[in-house]
GROMACS .gro file of C-alpha atoms in nm:
model
  471
    1MET     CA    1  -4.244   2.171   3.142
    2LYS     CA    2  -4.265   2.548   3.109
    3ILE     CA    3  -4.064   2.735   3.373
    4LEU     CA    4  -4.055   3.105   3.455
    5LEU     CA    5  -3.702   3.214   3.549
    6THR     CA    6  -3.699   3.544   3.735
    7GLY     CA    7  -3.369   3.718   3.803
    8ALA     CA    8  -3.241   3.571   3.476
    9THR     CA    9  -2.965   3.834   3.447
   10GLY     CA   10  -2.836   3.764   3.798
   11TYR     CA   11  -2.557   3.540   3.920
   12ILE     CA   12  -2.776   3.237   3.998
   13GLY     CA   13  -3.014   3.296   3.708
   14LYS     CA   14  -2.737   3.280   3.449
   15ARG     CA   15  -2.601   2.964   3.609
   16ILE     CA   16  -2.923   2.766   3.620
   17LEU     CA   17  -3.050   2.853   3.272
   18PRO     CA   18  -2.820   2.607   3.084
   19THR     CA   19  -2.920   2.330   3.327
   20LEU     CA   20  -3.292   2.390   3.268
   21VAL     CA   21  -3.241   2.390   2.891
   22TYR     CA   22  -3.031   2.071   2.915
   23ASN     CA   23  -3.317   1.911   3.111
   24ASP     CA   24  -3.551   1.988   2.819
   25HIS     CA   25  -3.760   2.249   2.997
   26GLU     CA   26  -3.913   2.536   2.808
   27VAL     CA   27  -3.787   2.848   2.986
   28VAL     CA   28  -3.939   3.195   3.003
   29CYS     CA   29  -3.667   3.436   3.116
   30CYS     CA   30  -3.813   3.735   3.294
   31VAL     CA   31  -3.595   4.049   3.281
   32ARG     CA   32  -3.651   4.419   3.340
   33ASP     CA   33  -3.450   4.515   3.034
   34LYS     CA   34  -3.396   4.288   2.733
   35ASN     CA   35  -3.091   4.492   2.636
   36ARG     CA   36  -2.910   4.352   2.942
   37PHE     CA   37  -2.974   3.991   2.847
   38SER     CA   38  -2.760   3.802   2.596
   39LEU     CA   39  -2.917   3.472   2.495
   40PRO     CA   40  -2.691   3.202   2.347
   41LYS     CA   41  -2.800   3.113   1.993
   42SER     CA   42  -2.826   2.744   2.085
   43PHE     CA   43  -3.099   2.831   2.339
   44VAL     CA   44  -3.329   3.019   2.102
   45ASN     CA   45  -3.570   2.729   2.041
   46GLN     CA   46  -3.623   2.661   2.413
   47VAL     CA   47  -3.603   3.005   2.570
   48GLU     CA   48  -3.837   3.301   2.550
   49VAL     CA   49  -3.729   3.638   2.690
   50ILE     CA   50  -3.991   3.878   2.824
   51GLU     CA   51  -3.973   4.214   3.000
   52ALA     CA   52  -4.144   4.254   3.336
   53ASP     CA   53  -4.076   4.456   3.651
   54PHE     CA   54  -4.222   4.302   3.965
   55LEU     CA   55  -4.245   4.645   4.122
   56ASP     CA   56  -4.490   4.737   3.846
   57GLU     CA   57  -4.804   4.520   3.853
   58THR     CA   58  -4.917   4.620   3.502
   59SER     CA   59  -4.592   4.496   3.344
   60LEU     CA   60  -4.659   4.139   3.465
   61ASN     CA   61  -4.924   4.085   3.198
   62SER     CA   62  -4.641   3.984   2.963
   63ILE     CA   63  -4.590   3.664   3.167
   64PRO     CA   64  -4.772   3.370   3.000
   65LYS     CA   65  -5.053   3.205   3.195
   66ASP     CA   66  -4.956   2.850   3.097
   67ILE     CA   67  -4.636   2.827   3.300
   68ASP     CA   68  -4.591   2.514   3.513
   69GLY     CA   69  -4.325   2.629   3.758
   70ALA     CA   70  -4.111   2.925   3.856
   71PHE     CA   71  -3.784   3.015   4.025
   72TYR     CA   72  -3.800   3.331   4.232
   73LEU     CA   73  -3.444   3.470   4.231
   74ILE     CA   74  -3.516   3.840   4.277
   75HIS     CA   75  -3.312   4.031   4.534
   76SER     CA   76  -3.271   4.407   4.583
   77MET     CA   77  -3.002   4.415   4.849
   78SER     CA   78  -2.812   4.747   4.855
   79THR     CA   79  -2.984   4.901   4.553
   80SER     CA   80  -3.186   5.121   4.787
   81GLU     CA   81  -3.191   5.232   5.149
   82ASP     CA   82  -3.536   5.074   5.169
   83PHE     CA   83  -3.459   4.748   4.991
   84SER     CA   84  -3.674   4.550   5.237
   85ALA     CA   85  -3.989   4.730   5.124
   86LEU     CA   86  -3.895   4.682   4.758
   87GLU     CA   87  -3.832   4.310   4.805
   88LEU     CA   88  -4.163   4.263   4.987
   89LYS     CA   89  -4.355   4.456   4.721
   90SER     CA   90  -4.196   4.247   4.444
   91SER     CA   91  -4.288   3.923   4.618
   92LYS     CA   92  -4.648   4.036   4.676
   93ASN     CA   93  -4.691   4.129   4.311
   94PHE     CA   94  -4.532   3.800   4.202
   95ARG     CA   95  -4.753   3.591   4.431
   96ALA     CA   96  -5.070   3.773   4.326
   97TYR     CA   97  -4.998   3.728   3.955
   98MET     CA   98  -4.889   3.365   3.991
   99ASP     CA   99  -5.227   3.290   4.151
  100THR     CA  100  -5.390   3.387   3.819
  101THR     CA  101  -5.182   3.137   3.620
  102HIS     CA  102  -5.173   2.758   3.592
  103ILE     CA  103  -4.852   2.735   3.794
  104LYS     CA  104  -4.796   2.424   4.010
  105HIS     CA  105  -4.466   2.489   4.189
  106VAL     CA  106  -4.254   2.789   4.296
  107ILE     CA  107  -3.901   2.765   4.432
  108TYR     CA  108  -3.740   3.050   4.624
  109LEU     CA  109  -3.370   3.078   4.705
  110GLY     CA  110  -3.339   3.267   5.034
  111GLY     CA  111  -3.106   3.287   5.330
  112ILE     CA  112  -3.050   3.070   5.639
  113ILE     CA  113  -3.258   3.221   5.919
  114ASN     CA  114  -3.201   2.997   6.222
  115ASN     CA  115  -3.054   3.262   6.451
  116GLN     CA  116  -3.290   3.435   6.693
  117VAL     CA  117  -3.146   3.774   6.598
  118LEU     CA  118  -3.141   3.844   6.222
  119SER     CA  119  -2.985   4.117   6.012
  120LYS     CA  120  -3.201   4.350   5.804
  121HIS     CA  121  -3.095   4.155   5.497
  122LEU     CA  122  -3.200   3.817   5.642
  123LEU     CA  123  -3.523   3.960   5.788
  124SER     CA  124  -3.610   4.076   5.438
  125ARG     CA  125  -3.541   3.729   5.298
  126LYS     CA  126  -3.770   3.579   5.562
  127ALA     CA  127  -4.048   3.828   5.485
  128VAL     CA  128  -4.027   3.743   5.114
  129GLU     CA  129  -4.039   3.371   5.191
  130ASP     CA  130  -4.346   3.418   5.412
  131GLU     CA  131  -4.523   3.617   5.140
  132LEU     CA  132  -4.445   3.368   4.862
  133SER     CA  133  -4.567   3.079   5.077
  134LYS     CA  134  -4.920   3.225   5.074
  135GLY     CA  135  -4.976   3.137   4.705
  136LYS     CA  136  -5.214   2.876   4.568
  137TYR     CA  137  -4.922   2.680   4.423
  138HIS     CA  138  -4.685   2.435   4.594
  139PHE     CA  139  -4.397   2.629   4.744
  140THR     CA  140  -4.039   2.533   4.832
  141ALA     CA  141  -3.786   2.754   5.007
  142LEU     CA  142  -3.418   2.665   4.978
  143ARG     CA  143  -3.210   2.859   5.227
  144ALA     CA  144  -2.840   2.909   5.161
  145GLY     CA  145  -2.559   3.100   5.328
  146ILE     CA  146  -2.221   3.176   5.167
  147ILE     CA  147  -2.207   3.056   4.805
  148ILE     CA  148  -1.862   2.964   4.673
  149GLY     CA  149  -1.809   2.976   4.299
  150SER     CA  150  -1.627   3.172   4.033
  151GLY     CA  151  -1.786   3.516   4.017
  152SER     CA  152  -1.991   3.490   4.338
  153ALA     CA  153  -1.980   3.794   4.567
  154SER     CA  154  -1.859   3.585   4.862
  155PHE     CA  155  -1.581   3.419   4.664
  156GLU     CA  156  -1.461   3.745   4.508
  157ILE     CA  157  -1.451   3.923   4.845
  158ILE     CA  158  -1.254   3.638   5.002
  159ARG     CA  159  -1.026   3.641   4.700
  160ASP     CA  160  -0.967   4.018   4.723
  161LEU     CA  161  -0.888   4.007   5.094
  162VAL     CA  162  -0.647   3.713   5.085
  163GLU     CA  163  -0.469   3.799   4.759
  164LYS     CA  164  -0.409   4.162   4.859
  165LEU     CA  165  -0.340   4.147   5.232
  166PRO     CA  166  -0.053   3.933   5.370
  167LEU     CA  167  -0.140   4.061   5.718
  168MET     CA  168  -0.494   4.139   5.832
  169VAL     CA  169  -0.618   4.323   6.139
  170ALA     CA  170  -0.979   4.214   6.117
  171PRO     CA  171  -1.311   4.277   6.296
  172LYS     CA  172  -1.453   4.031   6.547
  173TRP     CA  173  -1.721   3.906   6.307
  174LEU     CA  174  -1.450   3.694   6.145
  175SER     CA  175  -1.515   3.454   6.435
  176THR     CA  176  -1.877   3.403   6.323
  177LYS     CA  177  -1.961   3.054   6.197
  178CYS     CA  178  -2.115   2.982   5.859
  179GLN     CA  179  -2.175   2.683   5.633
  180PRO     CA  180  -2.057   2.759   5.278
  181ILE     CA  181  -2.197   2.577   4.978
  182ALA     CA  182  -2.053   2.528   4.629
  183ILE     CA  183  -2.240   2.695   4.344
  184ARG     CA  184  -2.261   2.357   4.168
  185ASN     CA  185  -2.452   2.215   4.465
  186VAL     CA  186  -2.686   2.515   4.470
  187ILE     CA  187  -2.775   2.463   4.104
  188SER     CA  188  -2.829   2.092   4.168
  189PHE     CA  189  -3.064   2.161   4.461
  190LEU     CA  190  -3.263   2.409   4.253
  191SER     CA  191  -3.290   2.201   3.936
  192LEU     CA  192  -3.366   1.872   4.113
  193SER     CA  193  -3.624   2.025   4.347
  194ILE     CA  194  -3.852   2.170   4.080
  195PHE     CA  195  -4.169   1.957   4.039
  196ASN     CA  196  -4.034   1.711   4.297
  197PRO     CA  197  -4.319   1.623   4.539
  198ILE     CA  198  -4.082   1.558   4.830
  199THR     CA  199  -3.998   1.930   4.834
  200TYR     CA  200  -4.357   2.060   4.814
  201ASP     CA  201  -4.465   2.306   5.084
  202ARG     CA  202  -4.145   2.272   5.282
  203HIS     CA  203  -3.827   2.468   5.349
  204PHE     CA  204  -3.472   2.331   5.357
  205ASP     CA  205  -3.136   2.472   5.464
  206ILE     CA  206  -2.871   2.387   5.206
  207GLY     CA  207  -2.499   2.396   5.282
  208GLY     CA  208  -2.179   2.206   5.229
  209PRO     CA  209  -2.025   1.958   5.477
  210ASP     CA  210  -1.797   2.218   5.642
  211ILE     CA  211  -1.892   2.455   5.924
  212LEU     CA  212  -1.626   2.728   5.933
  213THR     CA  213  -1.563   3.072   6.076
  214TYR     CA  214  -1.494   3.349   5.827
  215LYS     CA  215  -1.135   3.351   5.952
  216GLN     CA  216  -1.105   2.980   5.872
  217MET     CA  217  -1.248   3.045   5.527
  218LEU     CA  218  -0.988   3.316   5.458
  219LEU     CA  219  -0.702   3.098   5.583
  220GLY     CA  220  -0.845   2.801   5.392
  221TYR     CA  221  -0.836   3.008   5.073
  222ALA     CA  222  -0.475   3.106   5.148
  223ALA     CA  223  -0.380   2.741   5.194
  224ASN     CA  224  -0.551   2.650   4.867
  225ARG     CA  225  -0.345   2.916   4.688
  226GLY     CA  226  -0.022   2.837   4.869
  227LEU     CA  227  -0.013   3.179   5.038
  228LYS     CA  228   0.105   3.257   5.391
  229ARG     CA  229  -0.139   3.487   5.569
  230LYS     CA  230  -0.174   3.614   5.927
  231ILE     CA  231  -0.502   3.740   6.073
  232TRP     CA  232  -0.545   3.923   6.404
  233ILE     CA  233  -0.898   3.979   6.529
  234VAL     CA  234  -0.962   4.297   6.728
  235PRO     CA  235  -1.285   4.399   6.905
  236VAL     CA  236  -1.253   4.771   6.833
  237MET     CA  237  -1.367   4.768   6.470
  238THR     CA  238  -1.726   4.894   6.462
  239PRO     CA  239  -1.971   4.789   6.188
  240ARG     CA  240  -1.905   5.121   6.013
  241LEU     CA  241  -1.527   5.071   6.022
  242SER     CA  242  -1.571   4.711   5.909
  243SER     CA  243  -1.784   4.828   5.616
  244TYR     CA  244  -1.520   5.080   5.510
  245TRP     CA  245  -1.255   4.810   5.547
  246LEU     CA  246  -1.441   4.581   5.307
  247PHE     CA  247  -1.520   4.870   5.071
  248PHE     CA  248  -1.161   4.988   5.030
  249VAL     CA  249  -0.993   4.647   5.014
  250THR     CA  250  -1.244   4.460   4.796
  251SER     CA  251  -1.448   4.536   4.485
  252THR     CA  252  -1.777   4.563   4.672
  253THR     CA  253  -1.981   4.885   4.691
  254TYR     CA  254  -2.018   5.060   5.024
  255LYS     CA  255  -2.393   4.986   5.046
  256LEU     CA  256  -2.329   4.619   4.979
  257ALA     CA  257  -2.044   4.619   5.231
  258VAL     CA  258  -2.280   4.754   5.499
  259SER     CA  259  -2.535   4.480   5.424
  260LEU     CA  260  -2.268   4.211   5.424
  261VAL     CA  261  -2.116   4.321   5.756
  262ASP     CA  262  -2.463   4.338   5.907
  263SER     CA  263  -2.526   3.978   5.796
  264MET     CA  264  -2.182   3.844   5.882
  265LYS     CA  265  -2.244   3.908   6.251
  266ILE     CA  266  -2.514   3.638   6.239
  267GLU     CA  267  -2.437   3.264   6.236
  268VAL     CA  268  -2.568   3.094   5.923
  269VAL     CA  269  -2.549   2.723   6.000
  270CYS     CA  270  -2.793   2.471   5.851
  271GLU     CA  271  -3.050   2.274   6.042
  272PRO     CA  272  -2.996   1.907   5.946
  273ASN     CA  273  -3.216   1.758   5.675
  274ALA     CA  274  -3.202   1.469   5.427
  275LEU     CA  275  -3.265   1.666   5.107
  276ALA     CA  276  -2.917   1.615   4.962
  277LYS     CA  277  -2.946   1.239   5.017
  278ASP     CA  278  -3.301   1.226   4.879
  279LEU     CA  279  -3.197   1.413   4.564
  280GLY     CA  280  -2.873   1.219   4.522
  281ILE     CA  281  -2.649   1.526   4.561
  282GLU     CA  282  -2.289   1.475   4.672
  283LEU     CA  283  -2.200   1.781   4.877
  284MET     CA  284  -1.873   1.950   4.789
  285ASP     CA  285  -1.639   2.058   5.069
  286TYR     CA  286  -1.496   2.410   5.089
  287GLN     CA  287  -1.152   2.330   4.949
  288THR     CA  288  -1.298   2.143   4.652
  289ALA     CA  289  -1.538   2.431   4.583
  290LEU     CA  290  -1.244   2.673   4.579
  291SER     CA  291  -1.047   2.451   4.341
  292LYS     CA  292  -1.344   2.421   4.104
  293ALA     CA  293  -1.386   2.799   4.107
  294PHE     CA  294  -1.023   2.850   4.009
  295THR     CA  295  -1.052   2.592   3.732
  296LYS     CA  296  -1.323   2.809   3.575
  297ILE     CA  297  -1.121   3.128   3.625
  298ASP     CA  298  -0.800   2.983   3.483
  299SER     CA  299  -0.981   2.857   3.172
  300ASN     CA  300  -1.177   3.183   3.134
  301GLU     CA  301  -1.510   3.002   3.166
  302VAL     CA  302  -1.678   3.216   3.432
  303VAL     CA  303  -2.048   3.199   3.339
  304SER     CA  304  -2.166   3.486   3.557
  305SER     CA  305  -2.035   3.734   3.810
  306TRP     CA  306  -2.203   3.941   4.080
  307LYS     CA  307  -1.997   4.237   3.950
  308ASP     CA  308  -2.213   4.241   3.635
  309SER     CA  309  -2.530   4.288   3.840
  310LEU     CA  310  -2.655   4.642   3.888
  311ILE     CA  311  -2.590   4.629   4.265
  312SER     CA  312  -2.215   4.643   4.190
  313GLY     CA  313  -2.243   5.002   4.068
  314ARG     CA  314  -2.459   5.313   4.068
  315PHE     CA  315  -2.646   5.245   3.744
  316ASP     CA  316  -3.012   5.189   3.830
  317HIS     CA  317  -3.189   5.255   3.502
  318ASN     CA  318  -3.285   5.043   3.205
  319ILE     CA  319  -2.995   5.029   2.961
  320SER     CA  320  -3.228   5.112   2.671
  321GLU     CA  321  -3.275   5.460   2.820
  322PHE     CA  322  -2.905   5.541   2.768
  323ILE     CA  323  -2.817   5.364   2.441
  324ASN     CA  324  -2.899   5.673   2.235
  325VAL     CA  325  -2.617   5.907   2.333
  326PRO     CA  326  -2.748   6.264   2.365
  327GLU     CA  327  -2.616   6.553   2.157
  328PHE     CA  328  -2.782   6.862   2.300
  329GLY     CA  329  -2.611   7.024   2.599
  330CYS     CA  330  -2.316   6.782   2.588
  331MET     CA  331  -1.939   6.817   2.570
  332LYS     CA  332  -1.763   6.577   2.333
  333ASP     CA  333  -1.416   6.453   2.258
  334ARG     CA  334  -1.439   6.281   1.919
  335ARG     CA  335  -1.133   6.138   1.745
  336THR     CA  336  -1.102   5.939   1.421
  337VAL     CA  337  -0.795   5.754   1.292
  338PRO     CA  338  -0.739   5.517   0.998
  339VAL     CA  339  -0.726   5.143   1.070
  340LYS     CA  340  -0.529   4.897   0.860
  341ASN     CA  341  -0.657   4.575   1.020
  342GLU     CA  342  -1.018   4.612   1.138
  343ASP     CA  343  -1.034   4.266   1.295
  344ALA     CA  344  -0.721   4.318   1.504
  345CYS     CA  345  -0.846   4.658   1.617
  346LEU     CA  346  -1.185   4.513   1.709
  347GLU     CA  347  -1.023   4.241   1.920
  348LYS     CA  348  -0.831   4.506   2.113
  349ILE     CA  349  -1.150   4.700   2.178
  350TRP     CA  350  -1.328   4.385   2.297
  351GLN     CA  351  -1.050   4.317   2.549
  352ILE     CA  352  -1.033   4.669   2.692
  353GLY     CA  353  -1.026   4.720   3.068
  354GLY     CA  354  -0.970   4.467   3.345
  355GLU     CA  355  -0.633   4.292   3.330
  356THR     CA  356  -0.571   4.424   2.977
  357GLY     CA  357  -0.597   4.785   3.087
  358TRP     CA  358  -0.673   5.088   2.870
  359TYR     CA  359  -0.372   5.065   2.638
  360TYR     CA  360  -0.228   5.407   2.723
  361ALA     CA  361  -0.138   5.590   3.047
  362ASN     CA  362  -0.275   5.310   3.262
  363TRP     CA  363  -0.135   5.481   3.571
  364LEU     CA  364  -0.372   5.773   3.509
  365TRP     CA  365  -0.667   5.534   3.478
  366LYS     CA  366  -0.560   5.371   3.806
  367LEU     CA  367  -0.528   5.711   3.971
  368ARG     CA  368  -0.877   5.805   3.852
  369GLY     CA  369  -1.008   5.476   3.988
  370PHE     CA  370  -0.837   5.534   4.322
  371LEU     CA  371  -0.985   5.883   4.352
  372ASP     CA  372  -1.327   5.745   4.259
  373LYS     CA  373  -1.299   5.480   4.531
  374LEU     CA  374  -1.204   5.747   4.787
  375SER     CA  375  -1.517   5.944   4.698
  376GLY     CA  376  -1.740   5.638   4.741
  377GLY     CA  377  -1.743   5.523   4.378
  378VAL     CA  378  -1.677   5.179   4.231
  379GLY     CA  379  -1.317   5.242   4.126
  380LEU     CA  380  -1.137   5.000   3.894
  381ARG     CA  381  -1.153   4.692   4.116
  382ARG     CA  382  -1.451   4.525   3.948
  383GLY     CA  383  -1.238   4.451   3.641
  384ARG     CA  384  -1.434   4.239   3.394
  385THR     CA  385  -1.579   3.886   3.395
  386HIS     CA  386  -1.427   3.764   3.065
  387VAL     CA  387  -1.101   3.863   2.900
  388GLN     CA  388  -1.236   3.848   2.543
  389THR     CA  389  -1.616   3.848   2.572
  390ILE     CA  390  -1.839   4.148   2.643
  391ASN     CA  391  -2.217   4.141   2.681
  392ASN     CA  392  -2.471   4.415   2.733
  393GLY     CA  393  -2.497   4.499   3.101
  394ASP     CA  394  -2.148   4.376   3.195
  395ALA     CA  395  -1.924   4.579   3.422
  396VAL     CA  396  -1.587   4.688   3.282
  397ASP     CA  397  -1.392   4.861   3.559
  398PHE     CA  398  -1.594   5.177   3.637
  399TRP     CA  399  -1.798   5.150   3.316
  400ARG     CA  400  -2.121   4.965   3.236
  401VAL     CA  401  -2.161   4.809   2.891
  402LEU     CA  402  -2.468   4.957   2.721
  403TYR     CA  403  -2.422   4.812   2.375
  404ALA     CA  404  -2.177   4.551   2.250
  405LYS     CA  405  -2.230   4.431   1.893
  406LYS     CA  406  -1.923   4.279   1.737
  407GLU     CA  407  -2.097   4.238   1.399
  408GLU     CA  408  -2.157   4.612   1.393
  409LYS     CA  409  -1.807   4.681   1.530
  410ARG     CA  410  -1.951   4.904   1.800
  411LEU     CA  411  -1.900   4.919   2.177
  412LEU     CA  412  -2.078   5.174   2.398
  413LEU     CA  413  -1.992   5.224   2.766
  414TYR     CA  414  -2.157   5.433   3.038
  415ALA     CA  415  -1.956   5.574   3.330
  416GLU     CA  416  -2.037   5.453   3.681
  417MET     CA  417  -1.761   5.652   3.848
  418LYS     CA  418  -1.862   5.953   4.058
  419VAL     CA  419  -1.895   6.245   3.817
  420PRO     CA  420  -2.122   6.554   3.821
  421GLY     CA  421  -2.320   6.439   3.519
  422ASP     CA  422  -2.346   6.148   3.274
  423ALA     CA  423  -2.059   6.015   3.063
  424TRP     CA  424  -2.039   5.777   2.768
  425LEU     CA  425  -1.743   5.627   2.581
  426GLU     CA  426  -1.803   5.481   2.236
  427PHE     CA  427  -1.584   5.290   1.993
  428LYS     CA  428  -1.696   5.230   1.635
  429ILE     CA  429  -1.513   5.097   1.330
  430ASP     CA  430  -1.645   5.185   0.984
  431ASN     CA  431  -1.481   5.187   0.642
  432HIS     CA  432  -1.132   5.128   0.787
  433LYS     CA  433  -1.169   5.415   1.033
  434LEU     CA  434  -1.193   5.398   1.411
  435THR     CA  435  -1.403   5.667   1.577
  436GLN     CA  436  -1.368   5.709   1.951
  437THR     CA  437  -1.617   5.944   2.118
  438ALA     CA  438  -1.626   6.056   2.480
  439THR     CA  439  -1.953   6.233   2.563
  440PHE     CA  440  -2.025   6.420   2.884
  441ARG     CA  441  -2.361   6.566   2.983
  442PRO     CA  442  -2.282   6.802   3.274
  443LYS     CA  443  -2.510   6.853   3.570
  444GLY     CA  444  -2.508   7.217   3.669
  445LEU     CA  445  -2.206   7.444   3.705
  446TRP     CA  446  -1.992   7.180   3.878
  447GLY     CA  447  -2.035   6.951   3.579
  448ARG     CA  448  -1.893   7.213   3.345
  449ILE     CA  449  -1.607   7.293   3.582
  450TYR     CA  450  -1.527   6.921   3.600
  451TRP     CA  451  -1.518   6.880   3.221
  452TYR     CA  452  -1.284   7.172   3.162
  453SER     CA  453  -1.059   7.074   3.454
  454VAL     CA  454  -0.995   6.726   3.308
  455LEU     CA  455  -0.980   6.844   2.946
  456PRO     CA  456  -0.598   6.873   2.946
  457PHE     CA  457  -0.572   6.505   3.041
  458HIS     CA  458  -0.812   6.397   2.766
  459GLY     CA  459  -0.565   6.489   2.495
  460ALA     CA  460  -0.307   6.253   2.638
  461ILE     CA  461  -0.537   5.970   2.752
  462PHE     CA  462  -0.787   5.954   2.466
  463GLY     CA  463  -0.533   6.047   2.200
  464GLY     CA  464  -0.288   5.782   2.314
  465MET     CA  465  -0.560   5.518   2.354
  466ILE     CA  466  -0.701   5.551   2.005
  467ARG     CA  467  -0.352   5.535   1.850
  468LYS     CA  468  -0.276   5.213   2.041
  469LEU     CA  469  -0.609   5.060   1.938
  470ALA     CA  470  -0.559   5.143   1.571
  471ASN     CA  471  -0.203   5.010   1.546
   0.00000   0.00000   0.00000
């Protein structure tokens, strides 16, 4: 069967694609920017990649008419102050176009909406579900709460909090109940529901067997890791303070922290149903889900991470618009050194950032990341998803990967830290020479003042870094 996979560059999209290919489906991956999507060579015969933006009706003409089913995995949370309007517009355009195709079944992954009072985030999910259900196709809504898996936003936030804070003075929403579900179970529900008549024109809450408070989830993580942690809940932490608390302690952005805190005040507990039994899915408990997540992390097999999605930073353009580094009106720091072993140098470049660091004056990089975090930027806490692998669109600390081509021996990064302008960092090896170029396009007078104020540090940081990479 031919399946349209929207949100193919997202956390869930990247996870379900291998399963769909394994199940012999022909998959059409729908992305806004092909340059952000890296397709495994083994998938080429079964996967087609097309560009379409569901906020732009005219771009949807690239979607083939002969599709049989679709997964709607598009979310805009925290990318805009008015994300609800964007999500609703996307769903309307999707539904209208799908009604012109031969599609039989659409599956939407939304949120659990059983509480009488809903957050803005969950209200938006409900509005999208209602809009998608109006189509001429069969429709299934799977509603999930906290998803636990390597690279998921929920898991990484829990991980940040417990690993970094032996003692926590926490807001009262930590007493809110939720029903977490393992990412493996989510993928099973999605893949086994498509074209399954028992799921047609119905909605199902999906969750694991455990109903826990957020405090219990944090302490459960600590127990899994063999860590002793104490948590005190106080009623005086307002939503704003709670959002800042999450922002400074974890790798989340402030906008995402606000949305999460808003949602975490609402109970997300499933209404009972027999879908797991009907589909033959064995639900994984919270502790097992944590252990599976760490197995992937320890073996460096994390398939996708929320940190690589655009909502983890401030970059909201197509990558293709920034691949060609400008020359006019820019300040540059270009350095070239000879390289004896090109392969060894290339491996160092491909491991840059994250746990590896930046090879020289790491304390200055950490200081810059701390100052960026204080000013509302992303800081260094995102790290990177893989130690040795880099793909277009990935996050590397406070950089976004624009172009990563190992065969060409070229890596191009774009800065997502708070700066008065645009900044690029490029590494390129050619003819036994490594060229490292930092480019800054200032915005107004403050941009120029910024460049010249940090210029003295560039000599030490960039000079030391290129020498370490070349040796």
